[in-house]
JSON list of C-alpha atoms in Angstrom, two decimals:
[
{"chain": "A", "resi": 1, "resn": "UNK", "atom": "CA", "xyz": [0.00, 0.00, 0.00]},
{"chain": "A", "resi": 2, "resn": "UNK", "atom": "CA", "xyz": [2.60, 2.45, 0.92]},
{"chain": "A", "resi": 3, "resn": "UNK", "atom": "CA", "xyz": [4.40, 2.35, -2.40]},
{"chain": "A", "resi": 4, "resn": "UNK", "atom": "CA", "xyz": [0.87, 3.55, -4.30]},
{"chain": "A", "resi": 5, "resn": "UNK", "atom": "CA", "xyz": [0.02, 6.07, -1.97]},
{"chain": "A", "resi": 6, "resn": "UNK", "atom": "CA", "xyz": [3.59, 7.72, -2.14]},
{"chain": "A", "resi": 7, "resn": "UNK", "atom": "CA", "xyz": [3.01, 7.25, -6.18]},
{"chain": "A", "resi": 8, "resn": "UNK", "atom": "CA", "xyz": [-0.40, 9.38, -5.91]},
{"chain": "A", "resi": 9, "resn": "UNK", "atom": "CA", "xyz": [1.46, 11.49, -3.60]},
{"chain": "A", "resi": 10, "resn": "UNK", "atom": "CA", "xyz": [4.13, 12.28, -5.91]},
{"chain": "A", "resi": 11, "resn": "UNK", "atom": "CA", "xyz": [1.44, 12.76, -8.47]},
{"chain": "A", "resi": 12, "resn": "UNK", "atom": "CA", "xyz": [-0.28, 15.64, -6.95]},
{"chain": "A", "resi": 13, "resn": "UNK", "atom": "CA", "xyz": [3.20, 17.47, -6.36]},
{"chain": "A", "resi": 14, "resn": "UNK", "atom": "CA", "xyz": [3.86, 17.31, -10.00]},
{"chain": "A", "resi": 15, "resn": "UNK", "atom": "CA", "xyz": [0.20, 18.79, -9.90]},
{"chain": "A", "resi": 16, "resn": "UNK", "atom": "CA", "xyz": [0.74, 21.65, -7.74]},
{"chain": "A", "resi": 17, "resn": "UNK", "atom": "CA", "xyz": [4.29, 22.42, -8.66]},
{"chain": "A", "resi": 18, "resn": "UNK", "atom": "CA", "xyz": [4.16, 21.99, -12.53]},
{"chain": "A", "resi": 19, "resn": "UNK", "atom": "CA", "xyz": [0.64, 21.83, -13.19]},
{"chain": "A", "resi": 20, "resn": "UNK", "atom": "CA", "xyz": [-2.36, 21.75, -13.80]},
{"chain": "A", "resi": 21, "resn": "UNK", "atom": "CA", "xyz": [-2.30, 18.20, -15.08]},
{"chain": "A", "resi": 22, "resn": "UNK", "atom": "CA", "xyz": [-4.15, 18.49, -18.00]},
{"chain": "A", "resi": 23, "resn": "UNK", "atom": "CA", "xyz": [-4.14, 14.79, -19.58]},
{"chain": "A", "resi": 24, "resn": "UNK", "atom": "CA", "xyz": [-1.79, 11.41, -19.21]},
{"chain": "A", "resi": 25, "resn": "UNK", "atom": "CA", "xyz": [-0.43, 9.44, -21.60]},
{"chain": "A", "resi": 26, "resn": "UNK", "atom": "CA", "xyz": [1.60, 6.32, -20.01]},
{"chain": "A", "resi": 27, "resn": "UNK", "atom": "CA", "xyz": [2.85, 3.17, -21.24]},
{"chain": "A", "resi": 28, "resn": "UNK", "atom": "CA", "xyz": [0.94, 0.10, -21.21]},
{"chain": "A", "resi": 29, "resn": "UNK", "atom": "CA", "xyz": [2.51, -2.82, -21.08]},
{"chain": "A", "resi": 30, "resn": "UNK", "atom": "CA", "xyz": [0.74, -6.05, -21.47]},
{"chain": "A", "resi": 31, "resn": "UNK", "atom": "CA", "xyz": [3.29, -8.65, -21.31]},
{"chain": "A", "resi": 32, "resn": "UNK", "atom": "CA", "xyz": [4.78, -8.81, -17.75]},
{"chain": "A", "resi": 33, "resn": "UNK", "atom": "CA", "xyz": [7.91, -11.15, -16.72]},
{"chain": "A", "resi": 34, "resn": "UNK", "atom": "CA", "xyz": [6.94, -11.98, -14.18]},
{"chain": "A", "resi": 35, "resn": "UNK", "atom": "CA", "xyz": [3.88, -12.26, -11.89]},
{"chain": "A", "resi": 36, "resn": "UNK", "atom": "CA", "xyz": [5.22, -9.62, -9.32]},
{"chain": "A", "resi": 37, "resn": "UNK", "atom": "CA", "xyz": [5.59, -7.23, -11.98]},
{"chain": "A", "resi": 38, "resn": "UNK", "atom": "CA", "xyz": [2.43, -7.65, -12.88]},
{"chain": "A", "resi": 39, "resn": "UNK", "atom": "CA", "xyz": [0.97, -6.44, -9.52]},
{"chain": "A", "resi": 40, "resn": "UNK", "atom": "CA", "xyz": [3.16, -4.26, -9.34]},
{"chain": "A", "resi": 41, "resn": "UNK", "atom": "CA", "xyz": [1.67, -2.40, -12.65]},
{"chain": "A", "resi": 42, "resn": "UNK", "atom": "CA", "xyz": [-1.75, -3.15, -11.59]},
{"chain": "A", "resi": 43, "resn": "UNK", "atom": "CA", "xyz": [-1.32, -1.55, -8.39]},
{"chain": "A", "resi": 44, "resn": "UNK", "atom": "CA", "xyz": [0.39, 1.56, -10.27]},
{"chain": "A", "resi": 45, "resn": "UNK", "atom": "CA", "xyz": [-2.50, 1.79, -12.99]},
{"chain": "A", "resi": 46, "resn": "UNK", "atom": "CA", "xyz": [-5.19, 1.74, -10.38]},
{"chain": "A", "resi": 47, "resn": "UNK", "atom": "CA", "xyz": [-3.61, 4.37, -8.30]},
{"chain": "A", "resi": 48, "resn": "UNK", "atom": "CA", "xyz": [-3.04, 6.55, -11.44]},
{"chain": "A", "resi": 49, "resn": "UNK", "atom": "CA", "xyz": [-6.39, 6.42, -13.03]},
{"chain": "A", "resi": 50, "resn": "UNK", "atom": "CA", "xyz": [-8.06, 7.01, -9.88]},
{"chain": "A", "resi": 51, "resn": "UNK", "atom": "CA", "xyz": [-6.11, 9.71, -8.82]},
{"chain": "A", "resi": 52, "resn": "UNK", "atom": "CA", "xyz": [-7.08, 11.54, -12.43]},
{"chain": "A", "resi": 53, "resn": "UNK", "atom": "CA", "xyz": [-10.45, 10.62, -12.63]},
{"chain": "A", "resi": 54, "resn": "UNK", "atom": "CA", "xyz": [-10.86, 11.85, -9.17]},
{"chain": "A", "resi": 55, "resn": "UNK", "atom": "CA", "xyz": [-9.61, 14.98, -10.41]},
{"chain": "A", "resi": 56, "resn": "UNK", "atom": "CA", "xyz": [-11.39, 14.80, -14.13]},
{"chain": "A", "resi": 57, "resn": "UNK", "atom": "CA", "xyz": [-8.09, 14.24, -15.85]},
{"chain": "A", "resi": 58, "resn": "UNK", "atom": "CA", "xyz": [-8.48, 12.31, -18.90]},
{"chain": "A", "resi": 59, "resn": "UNK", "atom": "CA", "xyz": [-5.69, 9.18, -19.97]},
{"chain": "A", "resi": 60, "resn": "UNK", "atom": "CA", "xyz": [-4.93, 6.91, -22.30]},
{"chain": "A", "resi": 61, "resn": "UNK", "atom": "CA", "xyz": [-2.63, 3.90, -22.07]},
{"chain": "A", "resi": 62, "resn": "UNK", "atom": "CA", "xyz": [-0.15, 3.40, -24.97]},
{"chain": "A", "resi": 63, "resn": "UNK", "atom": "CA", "xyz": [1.09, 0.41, -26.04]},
{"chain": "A", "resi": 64, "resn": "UNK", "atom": "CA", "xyz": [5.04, -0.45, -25.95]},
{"chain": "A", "resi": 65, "resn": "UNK", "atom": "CA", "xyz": [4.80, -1.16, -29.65]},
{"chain": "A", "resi": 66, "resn": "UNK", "atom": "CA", "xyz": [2.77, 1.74, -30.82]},
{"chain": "A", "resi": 67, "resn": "UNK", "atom": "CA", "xyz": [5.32, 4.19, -29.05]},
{"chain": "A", "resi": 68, "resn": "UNK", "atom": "CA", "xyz": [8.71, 2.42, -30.32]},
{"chain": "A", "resi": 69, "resn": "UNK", "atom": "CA", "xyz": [6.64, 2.37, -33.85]},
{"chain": "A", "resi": 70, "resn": "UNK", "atom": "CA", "xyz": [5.91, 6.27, -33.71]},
{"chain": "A", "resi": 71, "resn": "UNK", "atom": "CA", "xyz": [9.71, 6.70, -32.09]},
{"chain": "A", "resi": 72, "resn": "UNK", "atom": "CA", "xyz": [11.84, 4.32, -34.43]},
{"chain": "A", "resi": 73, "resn": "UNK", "atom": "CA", "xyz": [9.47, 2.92, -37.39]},
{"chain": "A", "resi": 74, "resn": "UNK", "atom": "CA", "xyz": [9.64, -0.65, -35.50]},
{"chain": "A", "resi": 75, "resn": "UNK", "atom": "CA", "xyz": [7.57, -2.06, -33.25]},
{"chain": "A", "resi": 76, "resn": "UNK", "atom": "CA", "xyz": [9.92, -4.05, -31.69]},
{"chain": "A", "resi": 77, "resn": "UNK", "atom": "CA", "xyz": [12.65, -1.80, -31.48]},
{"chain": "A", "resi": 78, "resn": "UNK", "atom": "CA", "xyz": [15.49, -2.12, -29.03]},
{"chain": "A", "resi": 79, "resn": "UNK", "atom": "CA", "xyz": [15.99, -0.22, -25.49]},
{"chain": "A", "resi": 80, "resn": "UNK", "atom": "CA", "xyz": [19.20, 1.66, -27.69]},
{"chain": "A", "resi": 81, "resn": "UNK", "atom": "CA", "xyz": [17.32, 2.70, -30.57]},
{"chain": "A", "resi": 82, "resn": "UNK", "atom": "CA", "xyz": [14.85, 4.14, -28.55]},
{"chain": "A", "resi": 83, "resn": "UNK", "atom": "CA", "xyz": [17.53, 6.13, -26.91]},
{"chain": "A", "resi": 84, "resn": "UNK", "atom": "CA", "xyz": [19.27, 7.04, -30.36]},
{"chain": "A", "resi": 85, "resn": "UNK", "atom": "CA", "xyz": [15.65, 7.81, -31.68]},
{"chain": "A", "resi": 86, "resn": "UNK", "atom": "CA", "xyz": [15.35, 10.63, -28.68]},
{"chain": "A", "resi": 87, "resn": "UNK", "atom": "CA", "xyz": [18.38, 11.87, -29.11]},
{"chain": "A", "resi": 88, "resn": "UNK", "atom": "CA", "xyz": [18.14, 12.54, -32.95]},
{"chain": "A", "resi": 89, "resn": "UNK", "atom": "CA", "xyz": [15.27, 14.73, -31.95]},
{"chain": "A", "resi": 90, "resn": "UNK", "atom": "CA", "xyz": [17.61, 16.72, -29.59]},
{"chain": "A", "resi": 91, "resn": "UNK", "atom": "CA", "xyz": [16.96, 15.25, -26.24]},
{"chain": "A", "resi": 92, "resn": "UNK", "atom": "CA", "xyz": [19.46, 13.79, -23.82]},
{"chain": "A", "resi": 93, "resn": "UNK", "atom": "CA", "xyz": [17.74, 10.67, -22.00]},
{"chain": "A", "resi": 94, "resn": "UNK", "atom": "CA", "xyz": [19.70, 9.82, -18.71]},
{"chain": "A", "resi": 95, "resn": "UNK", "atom": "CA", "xyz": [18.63, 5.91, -20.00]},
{"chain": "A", "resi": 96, "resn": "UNK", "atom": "CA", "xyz": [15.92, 4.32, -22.07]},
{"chain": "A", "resi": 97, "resn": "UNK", "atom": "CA", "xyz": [13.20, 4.81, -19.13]},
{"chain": "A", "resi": 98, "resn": "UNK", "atom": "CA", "xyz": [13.45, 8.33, -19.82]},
{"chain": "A", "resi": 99, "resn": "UNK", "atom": "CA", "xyz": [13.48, 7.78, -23.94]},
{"chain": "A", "resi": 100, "resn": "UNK", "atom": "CA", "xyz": [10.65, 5.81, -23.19]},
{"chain": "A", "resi": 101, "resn": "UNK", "atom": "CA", "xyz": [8.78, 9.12, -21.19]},
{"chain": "A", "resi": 102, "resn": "UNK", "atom": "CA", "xyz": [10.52, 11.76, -24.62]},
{"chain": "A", "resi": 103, "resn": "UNK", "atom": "CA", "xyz": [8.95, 9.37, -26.98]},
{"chain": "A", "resi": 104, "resn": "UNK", "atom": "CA", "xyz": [5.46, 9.08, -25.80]},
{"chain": "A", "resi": 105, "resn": "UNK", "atom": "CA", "xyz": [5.32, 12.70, -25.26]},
{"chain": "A", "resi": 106, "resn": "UNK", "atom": "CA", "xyz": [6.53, 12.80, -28.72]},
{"chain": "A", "resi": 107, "resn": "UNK", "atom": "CA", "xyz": [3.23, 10.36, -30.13]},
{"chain": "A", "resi": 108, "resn": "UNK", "atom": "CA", "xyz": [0.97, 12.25, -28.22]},
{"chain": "A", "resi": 109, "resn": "UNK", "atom": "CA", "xyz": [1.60, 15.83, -29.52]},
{"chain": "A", "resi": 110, "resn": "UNK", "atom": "CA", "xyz": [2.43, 14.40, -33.20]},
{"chain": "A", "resi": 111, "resn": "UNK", "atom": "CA", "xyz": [-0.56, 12.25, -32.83]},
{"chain": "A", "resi": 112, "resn": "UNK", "atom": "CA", "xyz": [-3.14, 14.60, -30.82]},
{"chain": "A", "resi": 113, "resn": "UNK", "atom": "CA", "xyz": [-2.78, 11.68, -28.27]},
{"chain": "A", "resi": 114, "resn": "UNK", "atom": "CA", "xyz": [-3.73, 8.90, -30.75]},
{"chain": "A", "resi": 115, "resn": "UNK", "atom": "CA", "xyz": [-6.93, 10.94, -32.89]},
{"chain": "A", "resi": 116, "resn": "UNK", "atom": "CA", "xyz": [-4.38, 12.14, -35.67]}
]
């Protein structure tokens, strides 16, 4: 419990000191290695989505594939083309977590978060 509440904690700082939260795109992952993992997402989706519908905040999973698509043209690409990808737009991810964060930002303004 403690790790979701400090999650939706940290959520509503990024609220009140960068906000307002106006939408969230995230990644959704569907394949887990494991079954701990898998609660572990669980646990972090449930605590996200009702933290912004509580607060009217619209979201949208995306999937891995879709965002390595949009970021590399495969679907399947690997964690260092994803980095490579972010940095040919002019970023400088500390690792592929945060390539991961540039490139969905990326699909949802070039996409209009999936409706383009």
């Amino acid at each position: 419990g403690m790790r979701y509440l400090r999650f939706t904690n940290w959520l509503s700082e990024i609220d009140r000191l960068s906000g307002p939260v106006e939408a969230i795109w995230f990644e959704e992952v569907r394949r887990h290695a494991g079954t701990d993992a898998a609660h572990v997402f669980g646990g972090l989706m449930a605590s996200l989505t009702s933290w912004a519908e509580l607060r009217g905040i619209p979201y949208q999973g995306v999937p891995v594939g879709t965002i390595k698509k949009h970021a590399t043209g495969k679907g399947n690409a690997p964690k260092h083309a994803m980095i490579e990808a972010a940095r040919a737009r002019g970023f400088s991810p500390a690792d592929d977590n945060e390539a991961d964060a540039i490139a969905i930002l990326l699909w949802a303004i070039e996409t209009n978060g999936g409706l383009a």
